[in-house]
mmCIF file of C-alpha atoms in Angstrom:
data_model
loop_
_atom_site.group_PDB
_atom_site.id
_atom_site.type_symbol
_atom_site.label_atom_id
_atom_site.label_comp_id
_atom_site.label_asym_id
_atom_site.label_seq_id
_atom_site.Cartn_x
_atom_site.Cartn_y
_atom_site.Cartn_z
ATOM 1 C CA MET A 13 0.000 0.000 0.000
ATOM 2 C CA ASP A 14 1.600 3.294 -1.108
ATOM 3 C CA GLU A 15 1.257 6.658 0.671
ATOM 4 C CA SER A 16 -1.668 7.951 -1.420
ATOM 5 C CA GLU A 17 -3.646 4.735 -0.926
ATOM 6 C CA GLU A 18 -3.055 4.862 2.815
ATOM 7 C CA GLU A 19 -4.322 8.469 3.000
ATOM 8 C CA VAL A 20 -7.562 7.464 1.265
ATOM 9 C CA PHE A 21 -7.750 4.447 3.533
ATOM 10 C CA GLU A 22 -7.517 6.635 6.630
ATOM 11 C CA GLU A 23 -10.153 9.060 5.306
ATOM 12 C CA LEU A 24 -12.686 6.364 4.475
ATOM 13 C CA GLU A 25 -12.430 4.445 7.726
ATOM 14 C CA PRO A 26 -14.791 6.657 9.799
ATOM 15 C CA PHE A 27 -17.497 6.420 7.112
ATOM 16 C CA PHE A 28 -17.333 2.666 6.677
ATOM 17 C CA SER A 29 -17.054 1.467 10.264
ATOM 18 C CA PHE A 30 -18.870 -1.602 11.552
ATOM 19 C CA LYS A 31 -22.074 -0.979 13.473
ATOM 20 C CA ARG A 32 -21.038 -3.773 15.805
ATOM 21 C CA ASP A 33 -17.599 -4.823 16.936
ATOM 22 C CA ALA A 34 -16.566 -6.944 13.969
ATOM 23 C CA MET A 35 -13.058 -7.663 15.258
ATOM 24 C CA GLU A 36 -13.046 -8.574 18.929
ATOM 25 C CA THR A 37 -9.856 -8.777 20.925
ATOM 26 C CA ARG A 38 -9.621 -11.660 23.387
ATOM 27 C CA GLU A 39 -7.125 -13.536 25.541
ATOM 28 C CA ILE A 40 -4.450 -10.851 25.643
ATOM 29 C CA LYS A 41 -1.235 -12.069 27.254
ATOM 30 C CA GLN A 42 1.781 -9.811 27.362
ATOM 31 C CA LYS A 43 5.111 -10.190 29.140
ATOM 32 C CA GLY A 44 7.868 -7.750 28.226
ATOM 33 C CA CYS A 45 8.654 -8.155 24.539
ATOM 34 C CA LEU A 46 6.172 -11.017 24.046
ATOM 35 C CA LEU A 47 2.560 -10.468 22.978
ATOM 36 C CA ASN A 48 -0.109 -13.109 22.384
ATOM 37 C CA VAL A 49 -3.715 -12.254 21.504
ATOM 38 C CA LYS A 50 -6.787 -13.877 19.927
ATOM 39 C CA LEU A 51 -8.867 -11.933 17.408
ATOM 40 C CA VAL A 52 -12.394 -12.897 16.325
ATOM 41 C CA VAL A 53 -13.708 -11.524 13.016
ATOM 42 C CA THR A 54 -17.374 -11.474 11.954
ATOM 43 C CA ASN A 55 -18.749 -9.734 8.857
ATOM 44 C CA TYR A 56 -22.191 -8.398 9.798
ATOM 45 C CA ASN A 57 -23.493 -8.116 6.213
ATOM 46 C CA THR A 58 -21.764 -4.785 5.654
ATOM 47 C CA PRO A 59 -20.834 -3.885 2.046
ATOM 48 C CA PHE A 60 -17.514 -2.342 3.057
ATOM 49 C CA ALA A 61 -15.937 -1.680 6.418
ATOM 50 C CA SER A 62 -12.660 -1.472 8.313
ATOM 51 C CA LYS A 63 -11.706 -2.048 11.924
ATOM 52 C CA THR A 64 -8.452 -1.374 13.758
ATOM 53 C CA SER A 65 -7.384 -3.161 16.916
ATOM 54 C CA PRO A 66 -6.276 -1.312 20.056
ATOM 55 C CA GLU A 67 -2.658 -0.230 20.210
ATOM 56 C CA PHE A 68 -0.511 -2.912 21.831
ATOM 57 C CA VAL A 69 2.505 -1.243 23.452
ATOM 58 C CA ILE A 70 5.470 -3.621 23.531
ATOM 59 C CA SER A 71 8.105 -3.120 26.220
ATOM 60 C CA GLY A 72 7.288 0.585 26.280
ATOM 61 C CA ALA A 73 9.239 1.091 23.033
ATOM 62 C CA ALA A 74 6.963 0.287 20.082
ATOM 63 C CA VAL A 75 3.313 -0.094 19.108
ATOM 64 C CA PHE A 76 1.749 -3.014 17.241
ATOM 65 C CA GLN A 77 -1.703 -2.970 15.607
ATOM 66 C CA VAL A 78 -3.902 -5.148 13.399
ATOM 67 C CA ARG A 79 -6.367 -3.778 10.846
ATOM 68 C CA LEU A 80 -9.228 -5.587 9.134
ATOM 69 C CA VAL A 81 -10.706 -4.424 5.824
ATOM 70 C CA ALA A 82 -13.823 -6.375 4.863
ATOM 71 C CA ALA A 83 -16.054 -6.220 1.796
ATOM 72 C CA GLN A 84 -19.193 -8.085 0.829
ATOM 73 C CA VAL A 85 -20.491 -8.648 -2.715
ATOM 74 C CA ASN A 86 -24.072 -9.796 -3.329
ATOM 75 C CA ASN A 87 -24.803 -10.740 -6.942
ATOM 76 C CA GLY A 88 -28.406 -11.720 -6.214
ATOM 77 C CA HIS A 89 -27.683 -15.421 -5.842
ATOM 78 C CA THR A 90 -24.628 -15.726 -3.614
ATOM 79 C CA ILE A 91 -22.749 -13.551 -1.147
ATOM 80 C CA THR A 92 -18.976 -13.337 -1.385
ATOM 81 C CA TYR A 93 -16.892 -12.126 1.541
ATOM 82 C CA ASN A 94 -13.440 -10.608 1.125
ATOM 83 C CA ASN A 95 -11.301 -9.972 4.207
ATOM 84 C CA LEU A 96 -7.892 -8.297 4.184
ATOM 85 C CA LEU A 97 -5.688 -8.260 7.286
ATOM 86 C CA PHE A 98 -2.905 -5.714 7.771
ATOM 87 C CA VAL A 99 -0.385 -5.119 10.556
ATOM 88 C CA LYS A 100 1.659 -2.061 11.512
ATOM 89 C CA PHE A 101 4.639 -1.765 13.849
ATOM 90 C CA THR A 102 5.991 1.671 14.827
ATOM 91 C CA LYS A 103 8.248 3.205 17.466
ATOM 92 C CA ARG A 104 6.620 5.249 20.220
ATOM 93 C CA ARG A 105 9.274 7.972 20.461
ATOM 94 C CA LEU A 106 10.642 9.885 17.492
ATOM 95 C CA THR A 107 13.831 10.594 19.454
ATOM 96 C CA ASP A 108 14.542 6.867 19.766
ATOM 97 C CA ASP A 109 17.307 6.218 17.214
ATOM 98 C CA LEU A 110 17.116 2.425 17.611
ATOM 99 C CA THR A 111 15.417 0.098 15.154
ATOM 100 C CA TYR A 112 13.244 -2.732 16.451
ATOM 101 C CA MET A 113 11.967 -5.802 14.703
ATOM 102 C CA ILE A 114 9.143 -8.210 15.455
ATOM 103 C CA LEU A 115 8.734 -11.860 14.656
ATOM 104 C CA PHE A 116 5.054 -12.160 13.739
ATOM 105 C CA ASN A 117 3.386 -15.587 13.769
ATOM 106 C CA SER A 118 -0.167 -16.852 13.397
ATOM 107 C CA ALA A 119 -0.791 -20.599 13.357
ATOM 108 C CA GLU A 120 -4.437 -20.245 12.264
ATOM 109 C CA LEU A 121 -3.514 -17.995 9.336
ATOM 110 C CA ASN A 122 -0.343 -19.959 8.542
ATOM 111 C CA VAL A 123 1.665 -16.715 8.525
ATOM 112 C CA SER A 124 5.195 -16.112 9.764
ATOM 113 C CA GLN A 125 6.894 -12.825 8.889
ATOM 114 C CA THR A 126 9.369 -10.279 10.209
ATOM 115 C CA PHE A 127 8.715 -6.535 10.317
ATOM 116 C CA THR A 128 10.808 -3.548 11.360
ATOM 117 C CA SER A 129 9.608 -0.508 13.256
ATOM 118 C CA ASP A 130 11.017 2.182 11.001
ATOM 119 C CA ASP A 131 8.730 1.979 7.942
ATOM 120 C CA GLY A 132 5.420 2.958 9.596
ATOM 121 C CA THR A 133 3.209 1.382 6.921
ATOM 122 C CA TRP A 134 0.395 -1.146 6.976
ATOM 123 C CA HIS A 135 1.513 -4.543 5.657
ATOM 124 C CA LEU A 136 -0.945 -6.988 4.109
ATOM 125 C CA ILE A 137 -0.429 -10.375 5.762
ATOM 126 C CA HIS A 138 -3.536 -12.403 4.871
ATOM 127 C CA GLU A 139 -6.766 -12.493 2.901
ATOM 128 C CA ASN A 140 -9.700 -14.903 2.942
ATOM 129 C CA LYS A 141 -13.381 -15.217 2.002
ATOM 130 C CA LYS A 142 -14.902 -16.312 5.304
ATOM 131 C CA GLN A 143 -17.789 -14.585 7.017
ATOM 132 C CA GLN A 144 -16.436 -15.472 10.446
ATOM 133 C CA PHE A 145 -13.033 -16.664 11.616
ATOM 134 C CA THR A 146 -10.715 -16.580 14.613
ATOM 135 C CA PHE A 147 -6.958 -16.147 14.437
ATOM 136 C CA ASP A 148 -4.069 -15.964 16.869
ATOM 137 C CA VAL A 149 -1.341 -13.358 16.922
ATOM 138 C CA SER A 150 2.074 -14.009 18.438
ATOM 139 C CA VAL A 151 4.593 -11.170 18.412
ATOM 140 C CA GLU A 152 8.131 -11.116 19.804
ATOM 141 C CA MET A 153 10.164 -7.913 19.631
ATOM 142 C CA HIS A 154 13.932 -7.668 19.319
ATOM 143 C CA LEU A 155 16.455 -4.952 18.703
ATOM 144 C CA LYS A 156 17.610 -4.955 15.111
ATOM 145 C CA GLU A 157 21.364 -5.052 15.220
ATOM 146 C CA GLY A 158 24.053 -4.809 12.636
ATOM 147 C CA THR A 159 27.408 -6.494 12.883
ATOM 148 C CA SER A 160 29.343 -5.090 15.796
ATOM 149 C CA SER A 161 32.375 -3.147 14.666
ATOM 150 C CA PHE A 162 34.107 -4.219 17.890
ATOM 151 C CA ALA A 163 33.544 -7.966 17.524
ATOM 152 C CA GLN A 164 37.028 -8.630 16.172
ATOM 153 C CA LEU A 165 38.545 -6.959 19.233
ATOM 154 C CA HIS A 166 36.731 -9.178 21.712
ATOM 155 C CA GLY A 167 39.584 -11.662 22.046
ATOM 156 C CA ASP A 168 42.412 -9.148 21.616
ATOM 157 C CA THR A 169 44.912 -8.836 24.469
ATOM 158 C CA GLU A 170 47.710 -6.877 22.776
ATOM 159 C CA LEU A 171 45.824 -3.561 22.447
ATOM 160 C CA THR A 172 43.756 -3.621 25.652
ATOM 161 C CA ASP A 173 44.571 -0.588 27.764
ATOM 162 C CA PHE A 174 41.993 -0.461 30.550
ATOM 163 C CA GLU A 175 40.785 -2.787 33.282
ATOM 164 C CA LEU A 176 37.443 -3.239 35.031
ATOM 165 C CA ARG A 177 38.108 -4.747 38.467
ATOM 166 C CA GLY A 178 35.452 -6.789 40.219
ATOM 167 C CA GLU A 179 35.344 -8.352 43.677
ATOM 168 C CA ASP A 180 36.958 -11.615 42.529
ATOM 169 C CA GLY A 181 38.886 -10.707 39.394
ATOM 170 C CA SER A 182 39.244 -8.255 36.534
ATOM 171 C CA VAL A 183 38.474 -7.938 32.808
ATOM 172 C CA ARG A 184 40.694 -6.073 30.359
ATOM 173 C CA MET A 185 39.116 -3.987 27.620
ATOM 174 C CA HIS A 186 39.831 -1.113 25.212
ATOM 175 C CA ARG A 187 39.319 2.485 26.335
ATOM 176 C CA VAL A 188 37.824 3.552 23.033
ATOM 177 C CA VAL A 189 35.301 0.693 23.104
ATOM 178 C CA LEU A 190 34.251 1.512 26.655
ATOM 179 C CA ALA A 191 33.916 5.197 25.788
ATOM 180 C CA ALA A 192 31.681 4.360 22.824
ATOM 181 C CA ALA A 193 29.450 2.134 24.971
ATOM 182 C CA SER A 194 28.771 4.424 27.932
ATOM 183 C CA PRO A 195 28.637 8.211 28.410
ATOM 184 C CA VAL A 196 29.657 7.712 32.053
ATOM 185 C CA LEU A 197 32.796 5.807 31.078
ATOM 186 C CA ARG A 198 33.478 8.288 28.301
ATOM 187 C CA ARG A 199 33.565 11.181 30.778
ATOM 188 C CA MET A 200 35.737 9.168 33.134
ATOM 189 C CA LEU A 201 38.238 8.130 30.477
ATOM 190 C CA GLY A 202 38.353 11.498 28.748
ATOM 191 C CA GLY A 203 38.805 13.607 31.862
ATOM 192 C CA ALA A 204 41.287 14.114 34.651
ATOM 193 C CA TRP A 205 39.912 11.257 36.709
ATOM 194 C CA ARG A 206 42.201 9.094 38.817
ATOM 195 C CA GLU A 207 40.890 5.967 37.071
ATOM 196 C CA ALA A 208 41.900 7.296 33.668
ATOM 197 C CA ALA A 209 45.461 7.873 34.846
ATOM 198 C CA GLU A 210 45.749 4.541 36.651
ATOM 199 C CA GLY A 211 44.213 2.534 33.818
ATOM 200 C CA HIS A 212 41.593 0.752 35.886
ATOM 201 C CA VAL A 213 38.341 1.251 37.779
ATOM 202 C CA ASP A 214 37.052 -0.712 40.757
ATOM 203 C CA VAL A 215 33.459 -1.833 40.198
ATOM 204 C CA THR A 216 32.276 -2.314 43.770
ATOM 205 C CA GLY A 217 29.985 -5.242 44.510
ATOM 206 C CA THR A 218 30.384 -6.758 41.042
ATOM 207 C CA SER A 219 31.794 -10.183 40.198
ATOM 208 C CA ARG A 220 34.235 -10.924 37.416
ATOM 209 C CA ALA A 221 31.533 -13.030 35.740
ATOM 210 C CA THR A 222 29.218 -10.002 35.524
ATOM 211 C CA LEU A 223 32.027 -7.908 34.035
ATOM 212 C CA GLU A 224 32.576 -10.633 31.438
ATOM 213 C CA HIS A 225 28.860 -10.442 30.599
ATOM 214 C CA LEU A 226 29.197 -6.684 30.198
ATOM 215 C CA LYS A 227 32.183 -7.110 27.903
ATOM 216 C CA ASN A 228 30.341 -9.703 25.800
ATOM 217 C CA TYR A 229 27.420 -7.330 25.357
ATOM 218 C CA ILE A 230 29.592 -4.349 24.432
ATOM 219 C CA TYR A 231 31.723 -6.257 21.932
ATOM 220 C CA LEU A 232 29.328 -8.932 20.662
ATOM 221 C CA HIS A 233 25.784 -7.755 21.594
ATOM 222 C CA THR A 234 25.161 -11.044 23.427
ATOM 223 C CA LEU A 235 23.442 -11.557 26.772
ATOM 224 C CA PRO A 236 23.786 -14.348 29.346
ATOM 225 C CA GLN A 237 20.944 -16.616 30.429
ATOM 226 C CA THR A 238 21.707 -16.073 34.121
ATOM 227 C CA GLY A 239 23.045 -13.191 36.187
ATOM 228 C CA LEU A 240 20.880 -10.615 34.421
ATOM 229 C CA GLU A 241 20.007 -8.735 37.621
ATOM 230 C CA GLN A 242 23.612 -7.712 38.274
ATOM 231 C CA LEU A 243 24.158 -6.848 34.609
ATOM 232 C CA LEU A 244 21.008 -4.719 34.779
ATOM 233 C CA LEU A 245 22.474 -2.743 37.691
ATOM 234 C CA LEU A 246 25.618 -2.026 35.655
ATOM 235 C CA SER A 247 23.512 -0.869 32.702
ATOM 236 C CA CYS A 248 21.740 1.650 34.956
ATOM 237 C CA TYR A 249 24.956 2.867 36.609
ATOM 238 C CA TYR A 250 26.796 3.321 33.300
ATOM 239 C CA MET A 251 23.733 4.803 31.532
ATOM 240 C CA MET A 252 23.336 2.121 28.853
ATOM 241 C CA PRO A 253 19.562 2.263 28.156
ATOM 242 C CA GLU A 254 19.405 -0.419 25.469
ATOM 243 C CA LEU A 255 21.231 -2.933 27.657
ATOM 244 C CA GLU A 256 18.839 -2.001 30.472
ATOM 245 C CA ARG A 257 15.832 -2.528 28.196
ATOM 246 C CA ARG A 258 17.072 -5.911 27.012
ATOM 247 C CA CYS A 259 17.851 -7.156 30.528
ATOM 248 C CA VAL A 260 14.395 -6.098 31.726
ATOM 249 C CA SER A 261 12.752 -7.806 28.764
ATOM 250 C CA MET A 262 14.529 -11.104 29.433
ATOM 251 C CA LEU A 263 13.776 -11.005 33.168
ATOM 252 C CA VAL A 264 10.084 -10.300 32.586
ATOM 253 C CA ARG A 265 9.832 -12.883 29.818
ATOM 254 C CA ASP A 266 10.864 -15.636 32.229
ATOM 255 C CA MET A 267 8.894 -14.262 35.178
ATOM 256 C CA ASN A 268 6.292 -16.317 37.021
ATOM 257 C CA ALA A 269 4.344 -16.102 40.264
ATOM 258 C CA THR A 270 7.264 -17.630 42.146
ATOM 259 C CA ASN A 271 9.849 -14.961 41.295
ATOM 260 C CA ALA A 272 7.572 -11.957 40.606
ATOM 261 C CA CYS A 273 7.812 -10.716 44.197
ATOM 262 C CA ASP A 274 11.587 -11.154 44.178
ATOM 263 C CA LEU A 275 11.838 -9.002 41.052
ATOM 264 C CA ILE A 276 9.595 -6.333 42.574
ATOM 265 C CA GLU A 277 11.743 -6.272 45.722
ATOM 266 C CA PHE A 278 14.956 -6.133 43.667
ATOM 267 C CA ALA A 279 13.622 -3.312 41.472
ATOM 268 C CA ALA A 280 12.389 -1.268 44.441
ATOM 269 C CA LYS A 281 15.565 -1.777 46.478
ATOM 270 C CA ASN A 282 17.812 -0.706 43.598
ATOM 271 C CA ASN A 283 15.460 1.930 42.137
ATOM 272 C CA VAL A 284 15.228 0.197 38.747
ATOM 273 C CA LYS A 285 12.027 1.867 37.603
ATOM 274 C CA ARG A 286 11.890 0.209 34.183
ATOM 275 C CA LEU A 287 11.880 -3.270 35.732
ATOM 276 C CA LEU A 288 9.330 -2.335 38.399
ATOM 277 C CA LEU A 289 6.925 -0.919 35.791
ATOM 278 C CA ALA A 290 7.384 -3.943 33.527
ATOM 279 C CA VAL A 291 6.525 -6.356 36.351
ATOM 280 C CA LEU A 292 3.487 -4.313 37.400
ATOM 281 C CA GLU A 293 2.334 -4.167 33.785
ATOM 282 C CA CYS A 294 2.416 -7.984 33.618
ATOM 283 C CA VAL A 295 0.292 -8.173 36.756
ATOM 284 C CA GLN A 296 -2.125 -5.556 35.445
ATOM 285 C CA ASN A 297 -2.718 -7.282 32.103
ATOM 286 C CA GLY A 298 -3.121 -10.695 33.713
ATOM 287 C CA ALA A 299 0.083 -12.326 32.494
ATOM 288 C CA ILE A 300 0.870 -12.959 36.177
ATOM 289 C CA SER A 301 -2.071 -13.853 38.414
ATOM 290 C CA ILE A 302 -2.503 -12.115 41.771
ATOM 291 C CA THR A 303 -4.090 -15.321 43.068
ATOM 292 C CA GLU A 304 -0.984 -17.316 42.108
ATOM 293 C CA ILE A 305 1.239 -14.786 43.854
ATOM 294 C CA ARG A 306 -0.902 -14.999 46.997
ATOM 295 C CA ASP A 307 -0.732 -18.795 46.906
ATOM 296 C CA HIS A 308 3.025 -18.641 46.577
ATOM 297 C CA LEU A 309 3.273 -16.285 49.546
ATOM 298 C CA GLY A 310 0.972 -18.514 51.588
ATOM 299 C CA ASP A 311 -1.687 -15.833 51.858
ATOM 300 C CA GLY A 312 -4.505 -17.574 50.027
ATOM 301 C CA GLU A 313 -7.048 -17.111 52.798
#
C-alpha cells in the first residue's frame, strides 16, 4: 500500500465502520517483549468496512496494531466475503534512534513474517473469504542489530589498555570501546579522573563473571541466560539504556508467580524503575495472576 492509498484508507475508515464490533480482541497475554492475543472476526453483512485493533505497546518502546478491511459482494444469488488483514509496527518515540523488529506468527492464518519498526506502513499479511473466523497473533520484539564493529577486538589482548576490576577478578578492555558504549565511562576516560590515569576502575559489589557479561554485550551484543540482575544494575549505573531494556525484557519474559515478588523487591531496592513498571504491567494485564502470587506467599485465605 503506497502513501496515497493509505491516505484514502484513513479518510474512508470513519465512514465505513462496523455498526457492531466486527473484530473482537480476546485472551491478551503480554510479558515484556512477548505479545499473544486472539482476534475474532465477523462480517455483519456490511458492504464495506474497516476495523483497527487497540494499540498494543510492547516493552514501552513500540506499538503493534492489526487492521481488518472487509467487503461483501451480493450478486443476487450468492454472497462473497473478502477480508484483508494488515499489521503495523511503529516506534513510540521519534527521538529513539534504535530500530526494532518483530517476529510475527499466526498458526491459524499460517503466517510467519518479520517486520521492522522504522517503515510505519500497513503490511498486508492475509486475505480470505470467510464470514467469520478466529486467528491468533504471536509477536516477539527484538532490537535490530548490525554487525558489531568491535567484535574482532573481543579476544584481543595486545591492544587492551583499561581494566574493570570486580570483587573476585578483573576484565581487560579497550578504552575507546568503553567510551563508545557508555557516556559515564566516556567522561571518566576522557577527563582528569584518577581511574583514567591509573588505567583501571574498581566496580564495587560486582563479580568478574558479571564484568565478562558486560564485555560480551559491548563487543558482541550477546546476553547471558543467568546473572541478568547484576548486569542490569551495571547498565543503569553506566547509563546504557538499550542494555537495560534488554535485561528487563529477558527477566520479565521468564517471570512467574514464584519470582515476581523477588523481582519487585529487587527493582524497588535498587530503584530500577523500568523493571518495576514492567513487572506491574504484567500483573495488570493478567500475564501474572494475583491469586498465584498470593498462593506462593501462603496468603490464600
